[in-house]
Coordinates of N, CA and C in Angstrom, one line a residue:
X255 N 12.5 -5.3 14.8 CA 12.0 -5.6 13.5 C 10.9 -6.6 13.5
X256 N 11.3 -7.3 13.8 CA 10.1 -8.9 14.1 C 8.7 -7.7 15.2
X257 N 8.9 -7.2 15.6 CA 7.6 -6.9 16.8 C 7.1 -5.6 16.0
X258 N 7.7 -5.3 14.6 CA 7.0 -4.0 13.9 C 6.0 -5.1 13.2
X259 N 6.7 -6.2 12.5 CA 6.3 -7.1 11.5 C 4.7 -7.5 12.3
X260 N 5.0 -8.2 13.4 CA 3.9 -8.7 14.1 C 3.0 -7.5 14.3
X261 N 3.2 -6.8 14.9 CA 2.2 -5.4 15.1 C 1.8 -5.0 13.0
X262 N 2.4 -5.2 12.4 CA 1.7 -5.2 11.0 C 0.7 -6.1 10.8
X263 N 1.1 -7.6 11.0 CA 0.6 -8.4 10.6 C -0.8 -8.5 11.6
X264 N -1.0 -8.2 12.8 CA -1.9 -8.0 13.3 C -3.1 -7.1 13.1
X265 N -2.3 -6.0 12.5 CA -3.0 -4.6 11.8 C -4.2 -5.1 10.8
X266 N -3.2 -6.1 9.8 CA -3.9 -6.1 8.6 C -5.1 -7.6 9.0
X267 N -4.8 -8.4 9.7 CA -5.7 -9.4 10.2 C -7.0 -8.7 10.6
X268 N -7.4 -7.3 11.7 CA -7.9 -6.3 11.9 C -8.6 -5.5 11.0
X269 N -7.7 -5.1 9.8 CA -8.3 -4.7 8.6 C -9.3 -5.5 7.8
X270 N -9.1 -6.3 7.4 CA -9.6 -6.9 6.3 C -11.1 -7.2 7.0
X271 N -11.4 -7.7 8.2 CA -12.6 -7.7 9.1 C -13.9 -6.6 9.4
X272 N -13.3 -5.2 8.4 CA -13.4 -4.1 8.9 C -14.5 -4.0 7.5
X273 N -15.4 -3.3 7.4 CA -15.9 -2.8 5.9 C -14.9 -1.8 5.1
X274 N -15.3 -2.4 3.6 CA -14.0 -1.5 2.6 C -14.4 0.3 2.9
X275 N -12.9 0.6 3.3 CA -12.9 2.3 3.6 C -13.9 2.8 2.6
X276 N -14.0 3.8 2.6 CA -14.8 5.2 1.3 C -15.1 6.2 2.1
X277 N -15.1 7.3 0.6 CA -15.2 8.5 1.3 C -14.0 9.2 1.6
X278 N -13.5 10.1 2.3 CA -12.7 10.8 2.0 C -11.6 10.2 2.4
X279 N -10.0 10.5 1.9 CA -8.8 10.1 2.3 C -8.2 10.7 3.6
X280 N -7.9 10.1 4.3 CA -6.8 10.5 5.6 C -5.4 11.2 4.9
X281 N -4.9 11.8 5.6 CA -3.6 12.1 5.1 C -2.7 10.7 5.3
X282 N -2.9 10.2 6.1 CA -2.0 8.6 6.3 C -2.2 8.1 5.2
X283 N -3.6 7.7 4.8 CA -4.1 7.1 3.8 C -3.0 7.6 2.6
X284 N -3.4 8.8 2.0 CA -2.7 9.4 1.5 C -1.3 9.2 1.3
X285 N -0.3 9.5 2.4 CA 0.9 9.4 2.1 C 1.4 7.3 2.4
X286 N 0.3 6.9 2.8 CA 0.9 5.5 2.2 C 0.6 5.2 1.2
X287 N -0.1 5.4 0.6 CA -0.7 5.2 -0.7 C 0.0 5.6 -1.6
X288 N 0.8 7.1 -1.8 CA 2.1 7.6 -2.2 C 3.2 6.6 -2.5
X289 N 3.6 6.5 -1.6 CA 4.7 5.1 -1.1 C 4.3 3.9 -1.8
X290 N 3.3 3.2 -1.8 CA 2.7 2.4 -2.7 C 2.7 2.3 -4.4
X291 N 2.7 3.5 -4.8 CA 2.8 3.9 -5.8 C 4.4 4.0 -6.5
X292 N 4.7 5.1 -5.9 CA 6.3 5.1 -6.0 C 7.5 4.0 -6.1
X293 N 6.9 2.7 -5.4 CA 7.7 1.8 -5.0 C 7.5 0.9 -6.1
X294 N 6.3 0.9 -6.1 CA 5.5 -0.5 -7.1 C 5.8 0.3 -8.3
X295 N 5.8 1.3 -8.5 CA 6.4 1.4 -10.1 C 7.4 1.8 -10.1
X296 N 8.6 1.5 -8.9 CA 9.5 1.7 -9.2 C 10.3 -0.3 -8.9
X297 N 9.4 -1.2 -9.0 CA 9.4 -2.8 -8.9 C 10.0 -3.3 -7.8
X298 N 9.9 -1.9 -6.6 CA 10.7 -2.9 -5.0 C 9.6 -2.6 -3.8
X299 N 8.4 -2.8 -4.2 CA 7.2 -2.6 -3.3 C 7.1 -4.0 -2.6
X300 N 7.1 -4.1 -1.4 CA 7.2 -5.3 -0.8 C 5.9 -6.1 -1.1
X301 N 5.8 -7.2 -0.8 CA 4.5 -8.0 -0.9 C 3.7 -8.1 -2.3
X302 N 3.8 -8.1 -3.0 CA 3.5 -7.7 -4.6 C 4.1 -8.7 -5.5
X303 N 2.6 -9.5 -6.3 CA 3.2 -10.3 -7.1 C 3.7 -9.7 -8.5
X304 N 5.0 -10.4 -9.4 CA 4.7 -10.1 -10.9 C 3.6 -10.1 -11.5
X305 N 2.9 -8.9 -12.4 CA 1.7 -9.0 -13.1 C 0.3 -8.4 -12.4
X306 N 0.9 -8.3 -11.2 CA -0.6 -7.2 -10.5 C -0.8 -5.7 -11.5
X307 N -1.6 -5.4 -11.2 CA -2.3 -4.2 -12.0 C -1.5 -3.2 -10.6
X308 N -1.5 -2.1 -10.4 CA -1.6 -1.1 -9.8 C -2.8 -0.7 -9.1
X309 N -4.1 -0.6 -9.8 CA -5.4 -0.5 -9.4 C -5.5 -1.9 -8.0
X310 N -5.5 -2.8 -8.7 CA -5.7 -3.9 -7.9 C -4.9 -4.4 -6.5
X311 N -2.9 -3.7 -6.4 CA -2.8 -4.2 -5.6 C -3.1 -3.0 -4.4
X312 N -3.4 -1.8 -4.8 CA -3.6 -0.5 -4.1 C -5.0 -0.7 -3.5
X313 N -6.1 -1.4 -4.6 CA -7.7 -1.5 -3.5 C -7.0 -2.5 -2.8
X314 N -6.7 -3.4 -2.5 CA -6.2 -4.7 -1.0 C -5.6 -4.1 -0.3
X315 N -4.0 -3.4 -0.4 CA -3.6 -2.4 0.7 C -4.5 -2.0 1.3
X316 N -5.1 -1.1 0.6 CA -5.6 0.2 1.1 C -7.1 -0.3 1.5
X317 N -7.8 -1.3 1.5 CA -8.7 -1.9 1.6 C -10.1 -1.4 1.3
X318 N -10.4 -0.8 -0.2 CA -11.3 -0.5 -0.5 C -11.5 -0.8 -2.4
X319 N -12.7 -0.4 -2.7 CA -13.2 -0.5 -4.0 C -11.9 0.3 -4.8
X320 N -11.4 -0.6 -5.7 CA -10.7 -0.4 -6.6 C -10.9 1.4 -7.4
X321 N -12.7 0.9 -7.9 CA -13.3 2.7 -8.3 C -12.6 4.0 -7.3
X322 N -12.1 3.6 -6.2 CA -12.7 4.6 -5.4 C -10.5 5.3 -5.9
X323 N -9.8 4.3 -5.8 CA -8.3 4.4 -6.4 C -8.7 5.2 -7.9
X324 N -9.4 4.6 -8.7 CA -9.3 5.0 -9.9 C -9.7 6.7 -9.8
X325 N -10.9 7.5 -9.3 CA -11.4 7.9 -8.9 C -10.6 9.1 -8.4
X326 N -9.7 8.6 -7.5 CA -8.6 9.7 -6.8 C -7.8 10.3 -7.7
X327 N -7.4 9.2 -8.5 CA -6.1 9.7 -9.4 C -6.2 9.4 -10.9
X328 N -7.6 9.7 -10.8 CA -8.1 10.2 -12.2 C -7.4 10.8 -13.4
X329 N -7.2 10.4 -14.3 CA -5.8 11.2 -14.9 C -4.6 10.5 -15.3
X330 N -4.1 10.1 -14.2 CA -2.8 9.9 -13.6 C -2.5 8.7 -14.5
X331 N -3.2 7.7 -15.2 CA -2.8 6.8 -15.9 C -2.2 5.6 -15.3
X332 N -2.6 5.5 -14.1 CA -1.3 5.1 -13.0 C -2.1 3.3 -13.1
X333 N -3.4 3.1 -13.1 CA -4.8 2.2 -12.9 C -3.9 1.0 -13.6
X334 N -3.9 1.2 -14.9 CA -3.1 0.0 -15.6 C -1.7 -0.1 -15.8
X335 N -0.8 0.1 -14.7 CA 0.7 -0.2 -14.7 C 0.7 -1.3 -14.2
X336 N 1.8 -2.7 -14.6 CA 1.4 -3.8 -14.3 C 3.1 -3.7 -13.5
X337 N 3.0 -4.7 -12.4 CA 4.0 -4.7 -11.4 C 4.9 -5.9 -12.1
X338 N 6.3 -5.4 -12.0 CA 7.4 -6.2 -12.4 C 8.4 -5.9 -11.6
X339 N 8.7 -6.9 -10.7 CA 9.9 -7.0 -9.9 C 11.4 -6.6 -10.2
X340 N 12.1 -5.5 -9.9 CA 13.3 -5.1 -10.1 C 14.1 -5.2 -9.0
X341 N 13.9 -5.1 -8.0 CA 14.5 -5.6 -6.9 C 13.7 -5.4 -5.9
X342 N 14.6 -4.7 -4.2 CA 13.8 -5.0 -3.2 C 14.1 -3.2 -2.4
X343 N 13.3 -3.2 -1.4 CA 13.2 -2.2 -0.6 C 14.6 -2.0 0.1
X344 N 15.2 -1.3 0.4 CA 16.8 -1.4 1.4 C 16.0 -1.2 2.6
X345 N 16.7 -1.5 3.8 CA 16.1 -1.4 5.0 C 16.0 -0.3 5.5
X346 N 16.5 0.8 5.2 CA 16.1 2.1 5.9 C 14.7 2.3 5.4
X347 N 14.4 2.3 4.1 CA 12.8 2.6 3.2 C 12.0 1.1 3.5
X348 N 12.4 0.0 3.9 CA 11.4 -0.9 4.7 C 10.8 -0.3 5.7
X349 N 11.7 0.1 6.6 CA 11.4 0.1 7.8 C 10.4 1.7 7.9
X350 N 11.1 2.5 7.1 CA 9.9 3.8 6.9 C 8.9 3.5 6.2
X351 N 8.5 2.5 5.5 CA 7.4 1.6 4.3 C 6.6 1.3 5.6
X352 N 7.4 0.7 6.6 CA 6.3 -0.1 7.8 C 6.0 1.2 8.3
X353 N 6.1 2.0 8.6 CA 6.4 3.1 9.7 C 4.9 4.0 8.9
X354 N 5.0 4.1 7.8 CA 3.9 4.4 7.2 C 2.5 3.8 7.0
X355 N 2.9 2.1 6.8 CA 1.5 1.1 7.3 C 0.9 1.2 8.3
X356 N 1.8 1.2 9.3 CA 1.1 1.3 10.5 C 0.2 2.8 10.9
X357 N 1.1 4.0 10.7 CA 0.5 5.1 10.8 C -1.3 4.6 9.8
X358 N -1.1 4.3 8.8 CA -2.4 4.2 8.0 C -3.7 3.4 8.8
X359 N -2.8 2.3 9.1 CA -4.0 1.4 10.0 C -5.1 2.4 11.1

């Protein structure tokens, strides 16, 4: 568990050094971005403060222009749902949550 955490945390140190993605979605992209969604509006998305927008904490994940979220899921209404903490991930869906970050990296 600790050597997925570090291999994340190293991921994302890597990322953010990187220019913001654009242009088409990966399927990784894609199905973490899913997960992202699902979780955060369901209030047990890890890492996520009270009061984030949806838009906002999806461009940092996902490490690109916010437009480019809005853009995708055009429609979807999803841009302005604001995050409110209900509980937390169980460990089988953490550990598939990481399992999915990492594939995205």
């Amino acid at each position: 568990m600790q050597d997925t955490q570090n291999i994340i945390d190293d991921l994302r140190s890597a990322l953010v050094k990187r220019p913001l993605r654009r242009g088409k979605w990966t399927q990784q992209e894609q199905l973490y971005s899913e997960a992202c969604i699902q979780w955060f509006l369901q209030g047990i998305v890890p890492l996520c403060e009270n009061g984030s927008t949806l838009r906002a904490f999806l461009s940092t994940k996902l490490h690109c222009a916010p437009m480019r979220f809005t853009k995708k899921f055009a429609g979807a209404a999803l841009g302005k749902s604001i995050f409110t903490r209900r509980g937390h991930l169980l460990q089988d869906k953490k550990e598939a949550f990481e399992q999915l970050e990492i594939a995205f990296f």
